[in-house]
mmCIF file of C-alpha atoms and ligand atoms in Angstrom:
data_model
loop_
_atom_site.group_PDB
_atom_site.id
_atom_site.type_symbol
_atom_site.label_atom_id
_atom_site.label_comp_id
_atom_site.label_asym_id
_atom_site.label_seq_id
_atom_site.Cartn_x
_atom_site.Cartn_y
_atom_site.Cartn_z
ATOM 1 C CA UNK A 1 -10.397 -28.240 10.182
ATOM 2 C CA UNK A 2 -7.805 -25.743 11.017
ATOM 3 C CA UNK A 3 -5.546 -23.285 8.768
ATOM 4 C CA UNK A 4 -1.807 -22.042 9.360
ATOM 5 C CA UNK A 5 -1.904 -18.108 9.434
ATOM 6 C CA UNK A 6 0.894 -15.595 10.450
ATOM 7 C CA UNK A 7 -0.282 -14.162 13.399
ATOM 8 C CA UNK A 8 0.885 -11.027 15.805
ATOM 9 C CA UNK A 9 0.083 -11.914 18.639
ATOM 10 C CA UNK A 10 1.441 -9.254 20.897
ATOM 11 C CA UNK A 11 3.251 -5.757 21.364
ATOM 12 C CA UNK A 12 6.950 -7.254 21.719
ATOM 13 C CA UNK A 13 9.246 -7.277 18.995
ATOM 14 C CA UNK A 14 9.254 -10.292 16.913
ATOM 15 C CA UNK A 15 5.786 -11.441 18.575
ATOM 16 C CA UNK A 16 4.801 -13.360 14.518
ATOM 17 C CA UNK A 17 3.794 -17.203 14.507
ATOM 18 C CA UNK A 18 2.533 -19.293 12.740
ATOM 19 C CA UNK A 19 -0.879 -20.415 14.354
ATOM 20 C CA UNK A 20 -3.598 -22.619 13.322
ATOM 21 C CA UNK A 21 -6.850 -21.082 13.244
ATOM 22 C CA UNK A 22 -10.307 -22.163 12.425
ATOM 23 C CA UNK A 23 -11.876 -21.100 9.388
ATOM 24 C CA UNK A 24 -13.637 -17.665 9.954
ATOM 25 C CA UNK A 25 -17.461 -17.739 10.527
ATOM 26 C CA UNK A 26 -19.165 -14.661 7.855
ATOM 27 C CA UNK A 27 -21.876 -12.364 8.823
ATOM 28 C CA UNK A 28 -25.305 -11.845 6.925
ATOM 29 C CA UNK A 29 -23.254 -8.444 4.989
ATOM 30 C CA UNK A 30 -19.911 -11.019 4.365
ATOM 31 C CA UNK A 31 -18.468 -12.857 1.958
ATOM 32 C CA UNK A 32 -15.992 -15.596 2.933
ATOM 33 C CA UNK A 33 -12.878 -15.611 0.412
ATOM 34 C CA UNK A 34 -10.427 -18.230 -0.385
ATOM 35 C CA UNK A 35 -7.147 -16.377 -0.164
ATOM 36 C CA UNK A 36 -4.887 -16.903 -3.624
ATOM 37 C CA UNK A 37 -2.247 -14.790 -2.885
ATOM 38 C CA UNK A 38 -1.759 -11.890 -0.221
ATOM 39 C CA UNK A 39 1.549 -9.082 -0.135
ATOM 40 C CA UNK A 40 3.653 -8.058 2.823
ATOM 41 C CA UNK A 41 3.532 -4.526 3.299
ATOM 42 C CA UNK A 42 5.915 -2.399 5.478
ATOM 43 C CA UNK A 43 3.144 -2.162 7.917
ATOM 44 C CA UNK A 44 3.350 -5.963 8.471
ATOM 45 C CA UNK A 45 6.737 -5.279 8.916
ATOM 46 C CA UNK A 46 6.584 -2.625 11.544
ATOM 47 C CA UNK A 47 4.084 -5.168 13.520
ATOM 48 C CA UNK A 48 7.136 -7.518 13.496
ATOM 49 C CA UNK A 49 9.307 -5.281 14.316
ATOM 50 C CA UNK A 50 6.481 -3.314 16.877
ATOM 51 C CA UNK A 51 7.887 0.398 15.319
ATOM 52 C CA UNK A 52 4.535 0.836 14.347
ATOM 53 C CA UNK A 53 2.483 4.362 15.683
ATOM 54 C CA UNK A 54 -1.114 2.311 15.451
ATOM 55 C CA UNK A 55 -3.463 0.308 17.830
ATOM 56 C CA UNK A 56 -3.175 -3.252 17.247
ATOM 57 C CA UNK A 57 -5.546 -5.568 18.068
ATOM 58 C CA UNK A 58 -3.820 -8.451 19.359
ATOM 59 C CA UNK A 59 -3.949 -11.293 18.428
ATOM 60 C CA UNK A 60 -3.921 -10.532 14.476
ATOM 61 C CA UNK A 61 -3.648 -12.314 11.837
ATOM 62 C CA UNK A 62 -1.520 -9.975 8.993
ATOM 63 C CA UNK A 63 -2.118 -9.000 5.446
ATOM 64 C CA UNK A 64 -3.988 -6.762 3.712
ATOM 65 C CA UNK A 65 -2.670 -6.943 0.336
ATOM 66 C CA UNK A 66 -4.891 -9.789 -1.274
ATOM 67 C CA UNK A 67 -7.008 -11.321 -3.687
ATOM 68 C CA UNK A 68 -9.023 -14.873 -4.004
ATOM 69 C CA UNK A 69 -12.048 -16.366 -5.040
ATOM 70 C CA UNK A 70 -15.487 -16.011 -3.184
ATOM 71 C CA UNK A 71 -16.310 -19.500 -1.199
ATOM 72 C CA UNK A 72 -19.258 -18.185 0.629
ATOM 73 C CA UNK A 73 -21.911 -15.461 0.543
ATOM 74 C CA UNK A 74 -24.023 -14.216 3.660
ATOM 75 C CA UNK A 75 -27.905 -13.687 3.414
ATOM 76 C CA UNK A 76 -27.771 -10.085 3.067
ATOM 77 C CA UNK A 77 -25.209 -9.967 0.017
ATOM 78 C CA UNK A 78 -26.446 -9.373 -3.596
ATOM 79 C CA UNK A 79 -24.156 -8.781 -6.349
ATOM 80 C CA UNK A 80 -21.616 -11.577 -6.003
ATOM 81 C CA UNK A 81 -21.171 -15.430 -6.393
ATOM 82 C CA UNK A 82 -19.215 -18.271 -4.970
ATOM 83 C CA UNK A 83 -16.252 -18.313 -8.160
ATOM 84 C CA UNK A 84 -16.126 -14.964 -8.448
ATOM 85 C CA UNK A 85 -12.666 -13.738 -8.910
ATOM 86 C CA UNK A 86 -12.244 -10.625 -6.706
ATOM 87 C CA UNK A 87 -9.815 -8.120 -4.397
ATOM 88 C CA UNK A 88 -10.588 -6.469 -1.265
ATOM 89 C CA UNK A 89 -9.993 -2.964 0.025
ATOM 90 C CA UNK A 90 -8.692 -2.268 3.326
ATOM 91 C CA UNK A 91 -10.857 -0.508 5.166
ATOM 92 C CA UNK A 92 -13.398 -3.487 7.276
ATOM 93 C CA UNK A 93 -14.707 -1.734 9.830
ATOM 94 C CA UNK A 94 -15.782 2.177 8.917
ATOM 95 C CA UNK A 95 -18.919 3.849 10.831
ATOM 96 C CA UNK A 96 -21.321 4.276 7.601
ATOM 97 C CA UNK A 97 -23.164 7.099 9.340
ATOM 98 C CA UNK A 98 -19.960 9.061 9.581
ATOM 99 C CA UNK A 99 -19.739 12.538 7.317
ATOM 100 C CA UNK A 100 -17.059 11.337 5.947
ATOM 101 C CA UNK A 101 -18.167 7.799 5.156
ATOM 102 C CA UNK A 102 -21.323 9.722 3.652
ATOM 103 C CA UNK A 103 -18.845 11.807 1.262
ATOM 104 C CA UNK A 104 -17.184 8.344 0.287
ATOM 105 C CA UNK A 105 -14.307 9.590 2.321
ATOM 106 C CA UNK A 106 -14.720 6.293 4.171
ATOM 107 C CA UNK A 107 -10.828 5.411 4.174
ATOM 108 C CA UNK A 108 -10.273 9.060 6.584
ATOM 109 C CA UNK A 109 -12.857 7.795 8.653
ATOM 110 C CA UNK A 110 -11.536 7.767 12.522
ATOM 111 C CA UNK A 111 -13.148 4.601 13.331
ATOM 112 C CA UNK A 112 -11.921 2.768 10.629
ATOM 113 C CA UNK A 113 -10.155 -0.409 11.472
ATOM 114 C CA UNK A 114 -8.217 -2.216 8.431
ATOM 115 C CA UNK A 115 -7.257 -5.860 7.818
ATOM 116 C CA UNK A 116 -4.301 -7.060 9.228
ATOM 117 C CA UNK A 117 -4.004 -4.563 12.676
ATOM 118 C CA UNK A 118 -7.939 -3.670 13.649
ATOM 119 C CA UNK A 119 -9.356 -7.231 12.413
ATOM 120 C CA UNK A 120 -8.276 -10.565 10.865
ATOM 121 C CA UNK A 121 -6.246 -10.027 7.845
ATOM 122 C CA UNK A 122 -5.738 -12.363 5.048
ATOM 123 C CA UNK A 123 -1.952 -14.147 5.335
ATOM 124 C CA UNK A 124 -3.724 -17.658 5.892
ATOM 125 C CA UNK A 125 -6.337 -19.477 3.733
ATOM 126 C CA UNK A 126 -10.010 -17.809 4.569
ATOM 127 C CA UNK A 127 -10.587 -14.388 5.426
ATOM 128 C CA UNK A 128 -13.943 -12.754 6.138
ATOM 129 C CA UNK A 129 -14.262 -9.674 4.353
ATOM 130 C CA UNK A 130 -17.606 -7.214 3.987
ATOM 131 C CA UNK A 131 -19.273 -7.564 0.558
ATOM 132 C CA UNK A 132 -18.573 -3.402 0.033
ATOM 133 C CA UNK A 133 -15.180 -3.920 0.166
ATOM 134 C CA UNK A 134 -14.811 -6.077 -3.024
ATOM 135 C CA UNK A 135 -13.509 -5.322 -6.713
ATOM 136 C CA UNK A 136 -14.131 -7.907 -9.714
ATOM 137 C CA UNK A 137 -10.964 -8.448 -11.484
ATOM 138 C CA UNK A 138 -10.908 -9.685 -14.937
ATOM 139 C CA UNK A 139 -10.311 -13.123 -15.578
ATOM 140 C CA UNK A 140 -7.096 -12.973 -17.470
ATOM 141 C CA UNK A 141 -5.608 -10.815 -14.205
ATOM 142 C CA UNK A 142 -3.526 -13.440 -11.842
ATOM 143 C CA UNK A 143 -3.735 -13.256 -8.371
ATOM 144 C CA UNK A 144 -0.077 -12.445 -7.855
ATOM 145 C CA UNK A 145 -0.345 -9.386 -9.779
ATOM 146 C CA UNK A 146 -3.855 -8.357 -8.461
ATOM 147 C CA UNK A 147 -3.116 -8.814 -4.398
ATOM 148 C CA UNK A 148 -1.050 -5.825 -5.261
ATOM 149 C CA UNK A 149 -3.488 -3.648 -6.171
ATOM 150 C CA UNK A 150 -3.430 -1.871 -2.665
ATOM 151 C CA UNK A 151 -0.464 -0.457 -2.771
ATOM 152 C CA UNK A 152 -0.927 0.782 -6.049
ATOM 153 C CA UNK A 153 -4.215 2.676 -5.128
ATOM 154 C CA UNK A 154 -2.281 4.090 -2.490
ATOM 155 C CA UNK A 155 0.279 5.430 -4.788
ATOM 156 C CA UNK A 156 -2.720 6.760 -7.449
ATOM 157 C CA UNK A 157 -4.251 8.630 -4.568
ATOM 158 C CA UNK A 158 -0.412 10.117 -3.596
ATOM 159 C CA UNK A 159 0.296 11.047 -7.452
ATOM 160 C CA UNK A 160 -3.185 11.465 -9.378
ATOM 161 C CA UNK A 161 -5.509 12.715 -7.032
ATOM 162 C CA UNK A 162 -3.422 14.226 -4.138
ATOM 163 C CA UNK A 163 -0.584 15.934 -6.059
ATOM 164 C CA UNK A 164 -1.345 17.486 -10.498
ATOM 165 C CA UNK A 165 1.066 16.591 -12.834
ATOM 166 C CA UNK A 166 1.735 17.638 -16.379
ATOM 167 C CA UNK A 167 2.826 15.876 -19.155
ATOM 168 C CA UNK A 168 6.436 17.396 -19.164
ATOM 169 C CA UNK A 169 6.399 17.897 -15.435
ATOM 170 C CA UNK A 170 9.719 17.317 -13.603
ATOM 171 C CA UNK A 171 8.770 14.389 -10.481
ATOM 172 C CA UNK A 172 11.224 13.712 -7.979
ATOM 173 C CA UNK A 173 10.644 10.464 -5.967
ATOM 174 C CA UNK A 174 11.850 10.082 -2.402
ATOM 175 C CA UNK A 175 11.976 6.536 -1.695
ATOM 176 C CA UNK A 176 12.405 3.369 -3.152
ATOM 177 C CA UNK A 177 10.189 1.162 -1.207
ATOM 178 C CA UNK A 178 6.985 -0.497 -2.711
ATOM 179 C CA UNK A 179 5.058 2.758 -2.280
ATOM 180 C CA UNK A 180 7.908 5.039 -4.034
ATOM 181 C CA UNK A 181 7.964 2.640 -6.829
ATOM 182 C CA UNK A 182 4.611 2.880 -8.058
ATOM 183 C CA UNK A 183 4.553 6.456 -7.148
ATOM 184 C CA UNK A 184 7.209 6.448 -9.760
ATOM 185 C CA UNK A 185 5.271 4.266 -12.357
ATOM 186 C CA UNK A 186 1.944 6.340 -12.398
ATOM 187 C CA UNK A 187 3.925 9.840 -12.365
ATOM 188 C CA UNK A 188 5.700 7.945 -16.012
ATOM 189 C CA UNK A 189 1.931 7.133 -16.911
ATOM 190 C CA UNK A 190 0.847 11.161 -15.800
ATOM 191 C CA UNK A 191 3.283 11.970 -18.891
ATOM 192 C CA UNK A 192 6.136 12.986 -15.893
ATOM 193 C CA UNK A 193 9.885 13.003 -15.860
ATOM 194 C CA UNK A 194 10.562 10.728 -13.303
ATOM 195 C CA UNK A 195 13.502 10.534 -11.200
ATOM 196 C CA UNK A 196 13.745 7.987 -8.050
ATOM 197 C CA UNK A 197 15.622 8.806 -5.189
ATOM 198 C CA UNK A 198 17.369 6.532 -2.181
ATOM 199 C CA UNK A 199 20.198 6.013 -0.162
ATOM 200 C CA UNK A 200 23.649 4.034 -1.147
ATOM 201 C CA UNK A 201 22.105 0.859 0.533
ATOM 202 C CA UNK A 202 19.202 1.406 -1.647
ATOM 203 C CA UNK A 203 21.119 0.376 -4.964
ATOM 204 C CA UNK A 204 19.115 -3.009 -5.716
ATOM 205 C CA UNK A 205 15.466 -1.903 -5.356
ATOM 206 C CA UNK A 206 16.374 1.525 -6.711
ATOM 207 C CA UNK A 207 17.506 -0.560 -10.126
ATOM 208 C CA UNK A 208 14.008 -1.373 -10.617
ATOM 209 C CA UNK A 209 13.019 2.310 -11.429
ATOM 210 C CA UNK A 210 14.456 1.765 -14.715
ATOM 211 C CA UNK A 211 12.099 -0.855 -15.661
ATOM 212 C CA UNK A 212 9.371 2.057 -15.023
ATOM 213 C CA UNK A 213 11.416 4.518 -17.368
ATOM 214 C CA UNK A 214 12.828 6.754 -14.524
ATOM 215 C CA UNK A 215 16.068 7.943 -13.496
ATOM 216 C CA UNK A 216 17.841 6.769 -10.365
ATOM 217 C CA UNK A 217 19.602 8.835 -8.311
ATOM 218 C CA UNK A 218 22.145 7.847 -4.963
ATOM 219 C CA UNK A 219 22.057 10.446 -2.427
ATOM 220 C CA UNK A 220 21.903 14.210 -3.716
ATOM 221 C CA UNK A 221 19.438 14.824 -6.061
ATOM 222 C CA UNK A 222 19.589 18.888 -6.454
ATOM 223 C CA UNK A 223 21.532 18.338 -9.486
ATOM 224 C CA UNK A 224 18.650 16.272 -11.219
ATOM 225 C CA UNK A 225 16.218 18.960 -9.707
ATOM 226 C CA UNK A 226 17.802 21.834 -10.749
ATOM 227 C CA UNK A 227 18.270 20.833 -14.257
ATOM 228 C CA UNK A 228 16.451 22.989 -17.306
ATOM 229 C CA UNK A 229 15.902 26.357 -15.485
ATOM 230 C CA UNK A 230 17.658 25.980 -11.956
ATOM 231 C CA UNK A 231 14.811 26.778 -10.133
ATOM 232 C CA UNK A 232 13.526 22.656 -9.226
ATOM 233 C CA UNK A 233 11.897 20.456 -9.279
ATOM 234 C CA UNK A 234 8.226 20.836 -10.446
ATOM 235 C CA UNK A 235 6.768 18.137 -8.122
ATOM 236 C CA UNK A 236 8.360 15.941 -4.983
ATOM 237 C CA UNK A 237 6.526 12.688 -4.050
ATOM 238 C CA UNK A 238 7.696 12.129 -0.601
ATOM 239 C CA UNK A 239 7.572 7.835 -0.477
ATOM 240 C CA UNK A 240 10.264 7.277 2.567
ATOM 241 C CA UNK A 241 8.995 6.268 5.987
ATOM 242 C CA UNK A 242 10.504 9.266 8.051
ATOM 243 C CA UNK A 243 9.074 12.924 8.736
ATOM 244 C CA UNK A 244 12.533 14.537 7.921
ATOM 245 C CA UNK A 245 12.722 14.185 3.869
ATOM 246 C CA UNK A 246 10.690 16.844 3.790
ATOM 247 C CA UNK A 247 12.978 18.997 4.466
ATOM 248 C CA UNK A 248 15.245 17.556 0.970
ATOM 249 C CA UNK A 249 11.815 18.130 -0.830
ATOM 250 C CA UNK A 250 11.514 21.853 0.679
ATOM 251 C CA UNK A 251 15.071 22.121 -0.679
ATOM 252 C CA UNK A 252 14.419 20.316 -4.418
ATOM 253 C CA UNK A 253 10.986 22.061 -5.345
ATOM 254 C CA UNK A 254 10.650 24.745 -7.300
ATOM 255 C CA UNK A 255 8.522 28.088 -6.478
ATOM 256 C CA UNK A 256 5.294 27.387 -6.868
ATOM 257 C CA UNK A 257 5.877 23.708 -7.090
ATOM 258 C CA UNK A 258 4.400 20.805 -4.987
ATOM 259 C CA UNK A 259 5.004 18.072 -2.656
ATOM 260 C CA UNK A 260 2.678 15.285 -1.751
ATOM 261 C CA UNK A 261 4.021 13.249 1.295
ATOM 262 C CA UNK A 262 2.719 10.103 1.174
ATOM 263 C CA UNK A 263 5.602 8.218 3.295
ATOM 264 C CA UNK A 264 5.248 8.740 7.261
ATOM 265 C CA UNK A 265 7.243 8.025 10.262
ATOM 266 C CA UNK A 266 6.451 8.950 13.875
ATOM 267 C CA UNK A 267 9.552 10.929 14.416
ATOM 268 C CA UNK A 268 9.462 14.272 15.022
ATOM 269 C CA UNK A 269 10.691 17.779 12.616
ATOM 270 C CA UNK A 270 13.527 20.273 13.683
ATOM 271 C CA UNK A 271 13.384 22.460 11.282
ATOM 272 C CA UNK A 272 12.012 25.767 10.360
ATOM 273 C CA UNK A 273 8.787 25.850 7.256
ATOM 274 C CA UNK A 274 9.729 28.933 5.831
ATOM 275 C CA UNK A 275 10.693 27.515 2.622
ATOM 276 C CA UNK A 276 7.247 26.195 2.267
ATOM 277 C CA UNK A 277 5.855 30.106 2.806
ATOM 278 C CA UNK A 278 8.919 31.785 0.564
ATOM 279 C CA UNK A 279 8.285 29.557 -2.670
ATOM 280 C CA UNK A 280 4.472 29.180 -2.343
ATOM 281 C CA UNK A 281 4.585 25.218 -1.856
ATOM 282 C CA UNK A 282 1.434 23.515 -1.605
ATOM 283 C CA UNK A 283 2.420 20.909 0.791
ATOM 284 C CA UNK A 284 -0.384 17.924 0.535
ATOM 285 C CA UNK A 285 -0.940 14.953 2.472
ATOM 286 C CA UNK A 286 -2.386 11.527 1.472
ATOM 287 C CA UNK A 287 -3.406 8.646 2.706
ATOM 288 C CA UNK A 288 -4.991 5.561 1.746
ATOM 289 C CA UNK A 289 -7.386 5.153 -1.038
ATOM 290 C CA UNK A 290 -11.462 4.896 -1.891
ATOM 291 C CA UNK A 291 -13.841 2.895 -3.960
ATOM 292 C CA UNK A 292 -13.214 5.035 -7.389
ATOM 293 C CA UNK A 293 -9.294 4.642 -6.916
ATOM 294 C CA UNK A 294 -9.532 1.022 -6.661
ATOM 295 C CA UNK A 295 -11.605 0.722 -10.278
ATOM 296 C CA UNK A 296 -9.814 2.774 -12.163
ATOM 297 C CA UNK A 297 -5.872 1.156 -10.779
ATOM 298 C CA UNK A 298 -7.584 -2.452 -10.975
ATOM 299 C CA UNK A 299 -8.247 -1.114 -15.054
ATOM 300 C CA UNK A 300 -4.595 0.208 -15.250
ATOM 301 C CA UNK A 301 -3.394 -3.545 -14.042
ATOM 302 C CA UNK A 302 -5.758 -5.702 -15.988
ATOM 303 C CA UNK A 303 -5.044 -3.289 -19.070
ATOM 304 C CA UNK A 304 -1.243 -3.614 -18.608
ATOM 305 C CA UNK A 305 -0.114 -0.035 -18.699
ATOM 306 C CA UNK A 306 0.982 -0.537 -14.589
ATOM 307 C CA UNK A 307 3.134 -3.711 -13.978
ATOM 308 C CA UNK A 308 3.214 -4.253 -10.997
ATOM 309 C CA UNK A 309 5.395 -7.875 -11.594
ATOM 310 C CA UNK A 310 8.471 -5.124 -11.906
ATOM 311 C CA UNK A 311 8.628 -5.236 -7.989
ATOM 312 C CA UNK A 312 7.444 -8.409 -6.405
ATOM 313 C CA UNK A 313 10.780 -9.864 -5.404
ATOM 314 C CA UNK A 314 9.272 -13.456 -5.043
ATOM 315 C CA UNK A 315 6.315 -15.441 -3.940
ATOM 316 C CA UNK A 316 6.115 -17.502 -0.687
ATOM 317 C CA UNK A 317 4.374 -20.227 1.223
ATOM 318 C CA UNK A 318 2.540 -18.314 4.041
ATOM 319 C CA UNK A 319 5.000 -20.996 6.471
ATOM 320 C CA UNK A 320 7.919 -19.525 4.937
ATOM 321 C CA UNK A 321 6.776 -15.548 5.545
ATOM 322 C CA UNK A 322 10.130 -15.397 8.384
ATOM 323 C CA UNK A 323 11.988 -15.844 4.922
ATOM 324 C CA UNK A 324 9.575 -13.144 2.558
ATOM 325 C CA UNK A 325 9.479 -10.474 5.720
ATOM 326 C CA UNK A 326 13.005 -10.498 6.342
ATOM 327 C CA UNK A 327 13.920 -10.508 2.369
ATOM 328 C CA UNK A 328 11.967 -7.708 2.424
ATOM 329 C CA UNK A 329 13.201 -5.833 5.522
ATOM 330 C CA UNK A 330 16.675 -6.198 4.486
ATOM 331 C CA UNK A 331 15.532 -4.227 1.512
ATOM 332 C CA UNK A 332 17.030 -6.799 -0.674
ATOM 333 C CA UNK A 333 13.347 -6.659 -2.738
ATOM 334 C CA UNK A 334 10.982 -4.165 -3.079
ATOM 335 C CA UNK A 335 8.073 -6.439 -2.511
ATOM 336 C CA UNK A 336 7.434 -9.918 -1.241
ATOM 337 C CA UNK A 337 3.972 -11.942 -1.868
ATOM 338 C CA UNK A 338 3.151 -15.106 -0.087
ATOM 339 C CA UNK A 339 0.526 -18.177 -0.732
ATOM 340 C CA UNK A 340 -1.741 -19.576 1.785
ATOM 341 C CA UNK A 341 -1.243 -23.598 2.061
HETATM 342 ZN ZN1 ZN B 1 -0.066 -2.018 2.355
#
């Protein structure tokens, strides 16, 4: 028996079908899940669209985002059970002999190859996934909340463990996409004053900020920053898929302050980092997300101080994804989650 899945099959833009596949065979360290519910991230999207920076290995099928119930367990596996409710990290293939993989650094490992580009990812009914990359979730959780628990580990590690902020501490947002959004919702939880930050044609997803508590702001956002004492803003979390908003968070920081770019875009910088010497910035980097992240953000879902429900735009049949990516690229939602059939 086969199973529709939405593949990339190829380096051109617009190379996404829908192909039928065969149901994935596990290995002795596997588990084989039944897909419930999977999100489109803007990584998908730049597969699509092929204005992505990474190696592909085509033919792929997409998603990373997901949750589902375990249908099969491989020899090797101890710990889990066919029925057990659970969602998967990214990271499928890492090199567990790697320093960094020792250090449970295992998401910066080099060889690393995710769901959804390096192997198979889960936008169709079964997906093979290794047994150390699950996470139980609670029974009350739903699957359409929990498949986004990825992107909100990626937006912990941006805000709680890659930038420090105080209850009281002013947090400027760049970027209302999925990523800037829950930026925006954990800084609230961190005890921050959250402001969100986009363009004009920004004005629908940057509405949802104010579900989250946080200000929105169109365009300039010195004002905003320079509120209270005039000197900034006390922390910038850079969310927008470009190099050059750093510059605008060099500008709205304060001395001393912080900026943790979490939003990337291969394009290169023309301007001078002087402001990041003069006012003492520490400029921080993050990326991706590890085992601890992923208990403590599935906690902050289950226990409903995150909703994620604030940005998923709509759900999907997995034949309809032309329909959820394009929704999605149009920046008409923040988010768009589809269902296998
Ligand atoms: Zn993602």
């Amino acid at each position: 028996m086969k199973f529709p899945a939405v593949v990339n099959y190829a380096r051109e833009k617009g190379s996404v079908e829908i192909r039928e596949i065969e149901k994935p065979s596990i290995g002795e360290e596997d588990v084989l899940l039944e897909v419930a519910n999977v999100g489109v991230c803007g990584s998908d999207l730049h597969q699509w669209m092929a204005d992505h920076s990474w190696t592909v290995n085509y033919p792929v099928v997409l998603g990373h985002e997901f949750g589902g119930q375990i249908t099969e367990i491989g020899k090797r596996v101890s710990g889990w059970k066919e029925g057990d409710r659970v969602v998967s990290e990214t990271a499928a293939v890492i090199d567990m002999n790697s320093p960094l993989s020792r250090r449970g650094l295992y998401n910066l490992d080099p060889t690393r190859k995710g769901f959804g580009y390096g192997v198979n990812g889960a936008m169709t009914r079964f997906v093979k996934v290794p047994s150390r990359c699950l996470h139980r979730i609670p029974s009350h959780l739903s699957f359409e909340s929990a498949c986004l628990t990825e992107p909100c580990c990626v937006a912990y590690n941006a805000v709680v463990e890659n930038a420090h902020i105080k209850p009281g501490d002013r947090v400027i947002i760049l970027g209302p996409g999925t990523i800037g959004m829950l930026c925006a919702a954990i800084a609230k939880l961190c005890g921050g004053d959250v402001c969100v930050v986009g363009l004009p044609a920004d004005k629908s997803r940057l509405s949802i900020a104010a579900k989250y508590g946080c200000e929105i702001i169109t365009g300039d956002a010195s004002a905003w920053a320079m509120e209270g004492d005039g000197l900034g803003a006390d922390c910038i979390i850079d969310a927008a898929g470009t190099s050059a908003t750093l510059r605008i968070a060099l500008e709205l920081v304060r001395p001393n302050g912080q900026i943790s770019k979490v939003g990337w875009g291969p394009q290169p910088l023309n301007f001078s980092l002087d402001a990041l010497v003069q006012k003492n910035i520490r400029l921080q980097g993050s990326f991706s997300h590890n085992w601890p992240i992923w208990e403590r953000v599935i906690s902050l879902i289950a226990g409903e101080q995150l909703n994620v429900q604030h940005i998923v735009g709509g759900i999907w049949p997995i034949t309809e994804w032309q329909e959820a990516f394009e929704k999605m690229h149009r920046g008409e939602i923040v988010k768009s989650v589809l269902k296998p059939i």
